[in-house]
């Protein structure tokens, strides 16, 4: 029978990961193949054009645009400072003086003889791209960026907010079903990635910001707590660009969700190690999952690579993502090839899976995702 493919989350203690670090516009690559890099190593640099600021010079000077030329103090292409005079008119033997001053510092980019409007372009904005992880440069993309390779543990979450950050992993709870609460966070967690068991509580988020933690990882989160953090209800667009003080990753979903035992056990193994995390999530085409990367974790056994999943097969561990077994982990025991009618009267492909208690249940294949190791 052909493989049946379904989305999956990867949780593994030893893998080779490659990350492309690319500039948004052409620039300079600052490293070469073979260089060792740290998360804060700048690997590529460019400058974004500054903001354009429009000034109605003719209106300020009180004269038609075609009469402006003799009154211009600055020429196109010249640098100007904020409040510097760019045009002036003195008449009535010096009794009448009119000045047009630059509202910002920058370069006089254009001056229209038709509209009488000038454009000042503010200074270019420097933009650096860092390596994000401890690793090695394995490819240079000329004028654009690099590919960084690292080897270690890799854990994907189901949802996250906040961008790239890094810090020491600290497991603050004793079990996968224990919520992460404010009492678990202390000033000693400044700069750390703090791991909980089940739900990340609202007070814990607030306390994490107060003590300066870099990130939080837990099984679930309450949507109202997320809204309170962001100040708005998040949609289905890409996350990761939120203006918040820390990165949050949940491994199971929304609500009181216990972290999978396998995931929690791996975090316990990784206690005290340095991790790079990214909360960016996209659930539409071009799926992106939040991630925790711990370079240098050398587990026993063969090294895995980020390759395509072999798909659903008997023995595969899956997470159920719809009621009535939402959030439960199960093991596939059978994959009937024929379509079957479910409660909604739709004909779909199903699987049979064994729940932790031993019960075998029938589930539409679209209602599970693979938990990959």
Short mmCIF file of C-alpha atoms in Angstrom, two decimals:
data_model
loop_
_atom_site.label_atom_id
_atom_site.label_comp_id
_atom_site.label_asym_id
_atom_site.label_seq_id
_atom_site.Cartn_x
_atom_site.Cartn_y
_atom_site.Cartn_z
CA UNK A 1 0.00 0.00 0.00
CA UNK A 2 1.25 3.51 -0.74
CA UNK A 3 2.25 5.69 2.18
CA UNK A 4 -0.43 7.94 3.70
CA UNK A 5 1.00 11.37 4.41
CA UNK A 6 -0.15 13.71 7.17
CA UNK A 7 1.38 16.78 8.84
CA UNK A 8 3.85 16.07 11.63
CA UNK A 9 5.80 17.70 14.42
CA UNK A 10 9.39 16.62 14.90
CA UNK A 11 10.74 15.93 18.37
CA UNK A 12 14.19 14.35 18.31
CA UNK A 13 17.31 14.39 20.43
CA UNK A 14 19.84 14.22 17.60
CA UNK A 15 19.47 15.70 14.15
CA UNK A 16 21.25 17.82 11.55
CA UNK A 17 19.49 21.13 10.95
CA UNK A 18 20.21 23.71 8.26
CA UNK A 19 18.87 27.25 8.36
CA UNK A 20 19.04 29.78 5.51
CA UNK A 21 19.94 33.26 6.75
CA UNK A 22 19.06 35.69 3.96
CA UNK A 23 18.95 39.47 3.57
CA UNK A 24 15.70 41.06 2.29
CA UNK A 25 17.69 43.07 -0.28
CA UNK A 26 21.21 42.58 -1.68
CA UNK A 27 24.10 43.36 0.65
CA UNK A 28 27.40 42.01 1.95
CA UNK A 29 28.09 38.51 3.29
CA UNK A 30 30.58 38.73 6.15
CA UNK A 31 31.54 35.07 6.63
CA UNK A 32 32.86 32.24 4.50
CA UNK A 33 32.24 28.50 4.19
CA UNK A 34 33.72 26.64 7.15
CA UNK A 35 33.44 29.52 9.62
CA UNK A 36 32.10 28.68 13.08
CA UNK A 37 29.33 31.03 14.18
CA UNK A 38 27.34 31.80 17.34
CA UNK A 39 23.69 32.94 17.47
CA UNK A 40 24.69 36.62 17.61
CA UNK A 41 27.35 36.40 14.88
CA UNK A 42 26.46 38.85 12.11
CA UNK A 43 26.68 36.84 8.88
CA UNK A 44 25.31 39.39 6.39
CA UNK A 45 24.68 43.13 6.36
CA UNK A 46 22.85 45.63 4.19
CA UNK A 47 21.19 49.05 4.38
CA UNK A 48 17.50 49.69 3.89
CA UNK A 49 16.57 52.98 2.18
CA UNK A 50 15.53 55.62 4.72
CA UNK A 51 11.98 56.94 4.93
CA UNK A 52 10.99 59.62 2.38
CA UNK A 53 9.55 62.83 3.83
CA UNK A 54 7.60 65.17 1.55
CA UNK A 55 7.60 68.98 2.04
CA UNK A 56 5.37 71.42 0.16
CA UNK A 57 8.04 74.09 -0.29
CA UNK A 58 5.91 76.28 -2.60
CA UNK A 59 3.12 76.41 -0.02
CA UNK A 60 5.51 77.25 2.83
CA UNK A 61 7.24 79.96 0.77
CA UNK A 62 3.93 81.35 -0.49
CA UNK A 63 4.89 81.43 -4.15
CA UNK A 64 4.23 79.44 -7.36
CA UNK A 65 6.47 76.44 -7.97
CA UNK A 66 8.08 77.96 -11.04
CA UNK A 67 9.45 80.87 -8.96
CA UNK A 68 11.18 78.69 -6.38
CA UNK A 69 14.51 77.97 -8.12
CA UNK A 70 16.30 81.24 -7.18
CA UNK A 71 15.26 80.81 -3.55
CA UNK A 72 16.60 77.29 -3.02
CA UNK A 73 19.53 77.09 -0.62
CA UNK A 74 20.09 73.35 -0.99
CA UNK A 75 20.58 71.43 -4.20
CA UNK A 76 19.21 67.99 -5.02
CA UNK A 77 21.65 65.37 -3.72
CA UNK A 78 22.97 67.48 -0.87
CA UNK A 79 22.77 66.44 2.77
CA UNK A 80 20.52 68.47 5.06
CA UNK A 81 20.20 68.59 8.83
CA UNK A 82 16.96 68.87 10.74
CA UNK A 83 15.77 72.51 10.89
CA UNK A 84 18.36 73.56 8.30
CA UNK A 85 17.10 76.12 5.77
CA UNK A 86 16.49 74.60 2.32
CA UNK A 87 14.79 77.68 0.77
CA UNK A 88 14.50 81.36 1.78
CA UNK A 89 12.98 84.57 0.52
CA UNK A 90 14.01 88.03 1.76
CA UNK A 91 12.18 91.10 0.49
CA UNK A 92 11.22 94.63 1.45
CA UNK A 93 14.83 95.52 2.19
CA UNK A 94 15.12 92.68 4.66
CA UNK A 95 11.91 93.41 6.51
CA UNK A 96 10.10 90.35 5.13
CA UNK A 97 11.84 86.99 5.63
CA UNK A 98 10.38 83.57 4.79
CA UNK A 99 12.24 80.32 5.43
CA UNK A 100 11.53 76.67 4.60
CA UNK A 101 13.36 74.37 6.99
CA UNK A 102 14.01 70.64 6.75
CA UNK A 103 11.73 68.69 9.14
CA UNK A 104 14.24 65.80 9.32
CA UNK A 105 17.88 65.09 8.61
CA UNK A 106 18.75 63.30 5.39
CA UNK A 107 19.41 63.96 1.71
CA UNK A 108 17.40 66.26 -0.57
CA UNK A 109 16.29 63.63 -3.06
CA UNK A 110 14.11 65.67 -5.39
CA UNK A 111 12.58 69.10 -5.94
CA UNK A 112 9.65 69.34 -8.36
CA UNK A 113 9.42 72.52 -10.47
CA UNK A 114 5.81 71.60 -11.25
CA UNK A 115 4.31 70.88 -7.80
CA UNK A 116 6.82 72.73 -5.66
CA UNK A 117 7.23 69.71 -3.44
CA UNK A 118 10.57 68.40 -2.17
CA UNK A 119 11.43 64.92 -0.89
CA UNK A 120 14.04 64.41 1.81
CA UNK A 121 15.21 60.83 2.19
CA UNK A 122 16.23 60.01 5.74
CA UNK A 123 19.50 58.17 6.42
CA UNK A 124 19.75 54.52 5.36
CA UNK A 125 18.79 52.02 8.03
CA UNK A 126 21.49 49.41 8.75
CA UNK A 127 20.20 45.83 8.79
CA UNK A 128 22.17 42.87 10.12
CA UNK A 129 21.29 39.19 9.81
CA UNK A 130 22.69 36.96 12.55
CA UNK A 131 23.48 33.25 12.46
CA UNK A 132 20.62 32.40 14.92
CA UNK A 133 22.31 29.16 16.07
CA UNK A 134 25.73 27.84 17.04
CA UNK A 135 26.95 26.08 13.92
CA UNK A 136 29.07 26.09 10.78
CA UNK A 137 28.65 28.00 7.52
CA UNK A 138 28.15 25.35 4.83
CA UNK A 139 27.08 27.59 1.93
CA UNK A 140 27.39 31.24 0.94
CA UNK A 141 24.68 32.82 -1.22
CA UNK A 142 26.58 35.68 -2.88
CA UNK A 143 25.18 39.09 -1.95
CA UNK A 144 22.26 37.53 -0.10
CA UNK A 145 23.18 35.36 2.86
CA UNK A 146 24.36 31.97 4.05
CA UNK A 147 23.28 28.50 5.11
CA UNK A 148 24.15 27.56 8.70
CA UNK A 149 24.35 23.91 9.73
CA UNK A 150 24.17 22.62 13.28
CA UNK A 151 23.76 19.25 14.94
CA UNK A 152 21.82 18.54 18.13
CA UNK A 153 18.31 18.25 19.56
CA UNK A 154 15.29 19.64 17.72
CA UNK A 155 11.75 20.20 19.01
CA UNK A 156 8.89 21.70 17.00
CA UNK A 157 5.89 23.30 18.65
CA UNK A 158 2.37 23.61 17.32
CA UNK A 159 2.04 27.38 17.81
CA UNK A 160 4.17 30.30 18.92
CA UNK A 161 4.56 34.06 19.06
CA UNK A 162 7.66 36.20 19.20
CA UNK A 163 10.77 36.07 17.07
CA UNK A 164 14.20 34.51 17.28
CA UNK A 165 15.98 34.49 20.61
CA UNK A 166 18.36 32.29 22.58
CA UNK A 167 19.17 31.37 26.14
CA UNK A 168 19.77 28.56 28.60
CA UNK A 169 17.00 25.96 28.93
CA UNK A 170 15.55 25.71 32.43
CA UNK A 171 12.80 23.22 33.26
CA UNK A 172 10.79 24.92 36.02
CA UNK A 173 8.28 22.15 36.81
CA UNK A 174 8.56 18.52 37.85
CA UNK A 175 6.00 16.86 35.56
CA UNK A 176 4.46 17.16 32.09
CA UNK A 177 1.03 17.86 33.58
CA UNK A 178 2.16 20.68 35.88
CA UNK A 179 1.16 24.22 34.80
CA UNK A 180 3.82 26.92 34.51
CA UNK A 181 2.84 29.49 37.13
CA UNK A 182 4.26 32.80 38.31
CA UNK A 183 5.79 31.17 41.41
CA UNK A 184 8.05 29.05 39.17
CA UNK A 185 9.84 32.12 37.79
CA UNK A 186 12.55 33.97 39.73
CA UNK A 187 15.14 36.64 38.93
CA UNK A 188 17.57 33.75 38.35
CA UNK A 189 15.67 33.03 35.11
CA UNK A 190 16.82 36.27 33.48
CA UNK A 191 17.99 35.43 29.97
CA UNK A 192 16.66 31.85 30.15
CA UNK A 193 14.22 29.79 28.09
CA UNK A 194 11.87 28.47 30.79
CA UNK A 195 10.02 25.19 30.20
CA UNK A 196 6.74 24.26 31.88
CA UNK A 197 4.57 21.16 31.68
CA UNK A 198 0.97 21.91 30.80
CA UNK A 199 -0.58 25.36 30.36
CA UNK A 200 1.48 28.57 30.46
CA UNK A 201 -0.60 30.77 32.77
CA UNK A 202 -1.21 34.49 32.29
CA UNK A 203 0.54 35.41 35.58
CA UNK A 204 3.54 33.31 34.48
CA UNK A 205 3.81 35.32 31.26
CA UNK A 206 3.71 38.58 33.21
CA UNK A 207 6.28 37.34 35.71
CA UNK A 208 8.59 36.09 32.93
CA UNK A 209 8.65 39.57 31.42
CA UNK A 210 9.36 41.11 34.84
CA UNK A 211 12.36 38.85 35.54
CA UNK A 212 13.75 39.13 31.99
CA UNK A 213 13.26 35.58 30.73
CA UNK A 214 13.89 35.22 26.99
CA UNK A 215 11.22 32.60 26.28
CA UNK A 216 8.56 30.25 27.64
CA UNK A 217 7.70 26.75 26.44
CA UNK A 218 4.69 24.77 27.63
CA UNK A 219 2.00 22.33 26.56
CA UNK A 220 -0.76 24.89 26.04
CA UNK A 221 -1.92 28.46 26.49
CA UNK A 222 -5.30 30.07 27.12
CA UNK A 223 -6.31 32.27 24.18
CA UNK A 224 -7.45 35.15 26.43
CA UNK A 225 -4.01 35.24 28.07
CA UNK A 226 -2.43 35.47 24.63
CA UNK A 227 -4.79 38.32 23.67
CA UNK A 228 -3.91 40.14 26.91
CA UNK A 229 -0.22 39.81 26.06
CA UNK A 230 -0.51 40.99 22.45
CA UNK A 231 -3.32 43.50 22.88
CA UNK A 232 -5.25 42.00 19.98
CA UNK A 233 -6.75 38.73 18.78
CA UNK A 234 -4.26 36.87 16.62
CA UNK A 235 -5.42 35.59 13.22
CA UNK A 236 -4.10 32.97 10.82
CA UNK A 237 -1.31 35.05 9.34
CA UNK A 238 2.36 34.47 10.07
CA UNK A 239 3.39 35.09 13.67
CA UNK A 240 6.88 35.90 14.85
CA UNK A 241 6.92 39.67 14.31
CA UNK A 242 5.05 40.60 17.49
CA UNK A 243 6.46 43.48 19.53
CA UNK A 244 6.67 41.57 22.81
CA UNK A 245 9.43 41.03 25.35
CA UNK A 246 9.71 37.26 25.02
CA UNK A 247 9.05 34.30 22.73
CA UNK A 248 6.33 31.80 23.64
CA UNK A 249 6.01 28.28 22.19
CA UNK A 250 3.27 25.74 22.93
CA UNK A 251 3.83 22.13 21.96
CA UNK A 252 0.27 20.78 22.09
CA UNK A 253 -2.34 23.51 21.49
CA UNK A 254 -4.74 25.98 23.10
CA UNK A 255 -6.22 25.23 26.50
CA UNK A 256 -5.16 23.09 29.45
CA UNK A 257 -2.91 20.79 27.44
CA UNK A 258 -0.29 18.54 28.99
CA UNK A 259 3.04 18.39 27.20
CA UNK A 260 3.69 15.01 25.58
CA UNK A 261 5.79 12.81 27.87
CA UNK A 262 8.38 12.28 25.13
CA UNK A 263 8.78 16.04 24.64
CA UNK A 264 8.97 16.78 28.36
CA UNK A 265 11.52 14.01 28.92
CA UNK A 266 13.71 15.45 26.19
CA UNK A 267 13.54 18.92 27.75
CA UNK A 268 14.61 17.37 31.06
CA UNK A 269 17.64 15.88 29.29
CA UNK A 270 18.45 19.30 27.83
CA UNK A 271 18.30 21.12 31.17
CA UNK A 272 21.09 23.71 31.38
CA UNK A 273 21.99 23.61 27.67
CA UNK A 274 21.99 26.65 25.39
CA UNK A 275 19.08 26.80 22.94
CA UNK A 276 17.95 28.91 20.00
CA UNK A 277 14.19 29.35 19.72
CA UNK A 278 11.82 30.93 17.22
CA UNK A 279 8.08 31.39 17.73
CA UNK A 280 7.28 32.09 14.06
CA UNK A 281 4.23 30.08 12.94
CA UNK A 282 2.34 29.79 9.67
CA UNK A 283 -0.45 27.28 9.19
CA UNK A 284 -1.29 28.06 5.57
CA UNK A 285 0.71 27.08 2.50
CA UNK A 286 4.42 26.99 3.29
CA UNK A 287 3.87 25.74 6.83
CA UNK A 288 6.22 27.12 9.48
CA UNK A 289 6.37 25.69 12.98
CA UNK A 290 7.90 27.27 16.09
CA UNK A 291 11.10 25.52 17.09
CA UNK A 292 13.67 24.87 19.78
CA UNK A 293 17.17 23.98 18.57
CA UNK A 294 19.82 22.80 21.03
CA UNK A 295 23.16 22.50 19.21
CA UNK A 296 25.77 20.09 20.47
CA UNK A 297 23.42 17.60 22.12
CA UNK A 298 25.13 14.37 21.09
CA UNK A 299 22.73 11.51 21.79
CA UNK A 300 23.61 7.87 21.28
CA UNK A 301 22.70 6.31 17.96
CA UNK A 302 22.70 7.42 14.37
CA UNK A 303 22.31 11.07 13.43
CA UNK A 304 19.02 11.90 11.76
CA UNK A 305 18.48 14.52 9.11
CA UNK A 306 15.52 16.72 8.37
CA UNK A 307 14.11 14.55 5.63
CA UNK A 308 10.56 13.91 4.49
CA UNK A 309 8.47 11.76 6.78
CA UNK A 310 7.75 8.22 5.67
CA UNK A 311 4.13 8.97 6.52
CA UNK A 312 1.52 7.09 8.49
CA UNK A 313 2.37 3.45 9.09
CA UNK A 314 1.33 1.04 11.85
CA UNK A 315 3.26 1.97 14.98
CA UNK A 316 3.41 5.70 14.16
CA UNK A 317 2.76 7.99 17.12
CA UNK A 318 0.14 10.63 16.32
CA UNK A 319 -1.52 13.51 18.13
CA UNK A 320 -5.30 13.75 17.71
CA UNK A 321 -6.31 17.32 16.80
CA UNK A 322 -10.12 17.08 16.87
CA UNK A 323 -12.74 16.15 19.46
CA UNK A 324 -13.64 13.87 21.13
CA UNK A 325 -9.99 12.87 21.71
CA UNK A 326 -8.46 16.31 21.13
CA UNK A 327 -4.86 16.54 22.36
CA UNK A 328 -4.45 12.82 23.06
CA UNK A 329 -1.43 10.87 21.81
CA UNK A 330 -2.12 7.52 20.18
CA UNK A 331 -0.34 4.80 18.25
CA UNK A 332 -1.56 3.76 14.80
CA UNK A 333 -2.55 0.09 14.68
CA UNK A 334 -4.34 -0.12 11.31
CA UNK A 335 -4.78 1.91 8.12
CA UNK A 336 -7.81 0.57 6.21
CA UNK A 337 -7.46 1.55 2.53
CA UNK A 338 -11.17 1.90 1.79
CA UNK A 339 -13.26 5.02 2.44
CA UNK A 340 -15.62 4.83 5.41
CA UNK A 341 -18.69 6.83 6.41
CA UNK A 342 -18.22 8.82 9.64
CA UNK A 343 -20.78 10.53 11.91
CA UNK A 344 -21.06 13.56 9.63
CA UNK A 345 -22.05 11.14 6.80
CA UNK A 346 -18.92 12.07 4.87
CA UNK A 347 -16.82 9.35 3.25
CA UNK A 348 -13.21 9.67 4.38
CA UNK A 349 -10.09 7.65 4.92
CA UNK A 350 -9.71 6.58 8.53
CA UNK A 351 -7.19 4.96 10.82
CA UNK A 352 -7.45 2.93 13.97
CA UNK A 353 -5.22 3.97 16.85
CA UNK A 354 -4.60 2.83 20.39
CA UNK A 355 -5.00 5.44 23.13
CA UNK A 356 -2.69 5.45 26.20
CA UNK A 357 -5.34 3.54 28.18
CA UNK A 358 -5.38 0.74 25.61
CA UNK A 359 -8.67 1.63 23.90
CA UNK A 360 -8.59 1.36 20.09
CA UNK A 361 -10.54 4.15 18.39
CA UNK A 362 -11.42 5.00 14.79
CA UNK A 363 -10.35 8.47 13.63
CA UNK A 364 -10.41 10.31 10.28
CA UNK A 365 -6.85 10.62 9.02
CA UNK A 366 -7.31 14.37 8.62
CA UNK A 367 -7.80 14.61 12.40
CA UNK A 368 -4.27 13.56 13.37
CA UNK A 369 -0.75 14.80 12.95
CA UNK A 370 2.40 12.76 13.20
CA UNK A 371 4.62 13.18 16.24
CA UNK A 372 7.97 12.47 14.63
CA UNK A 373 11.11 11.44 16.41
#
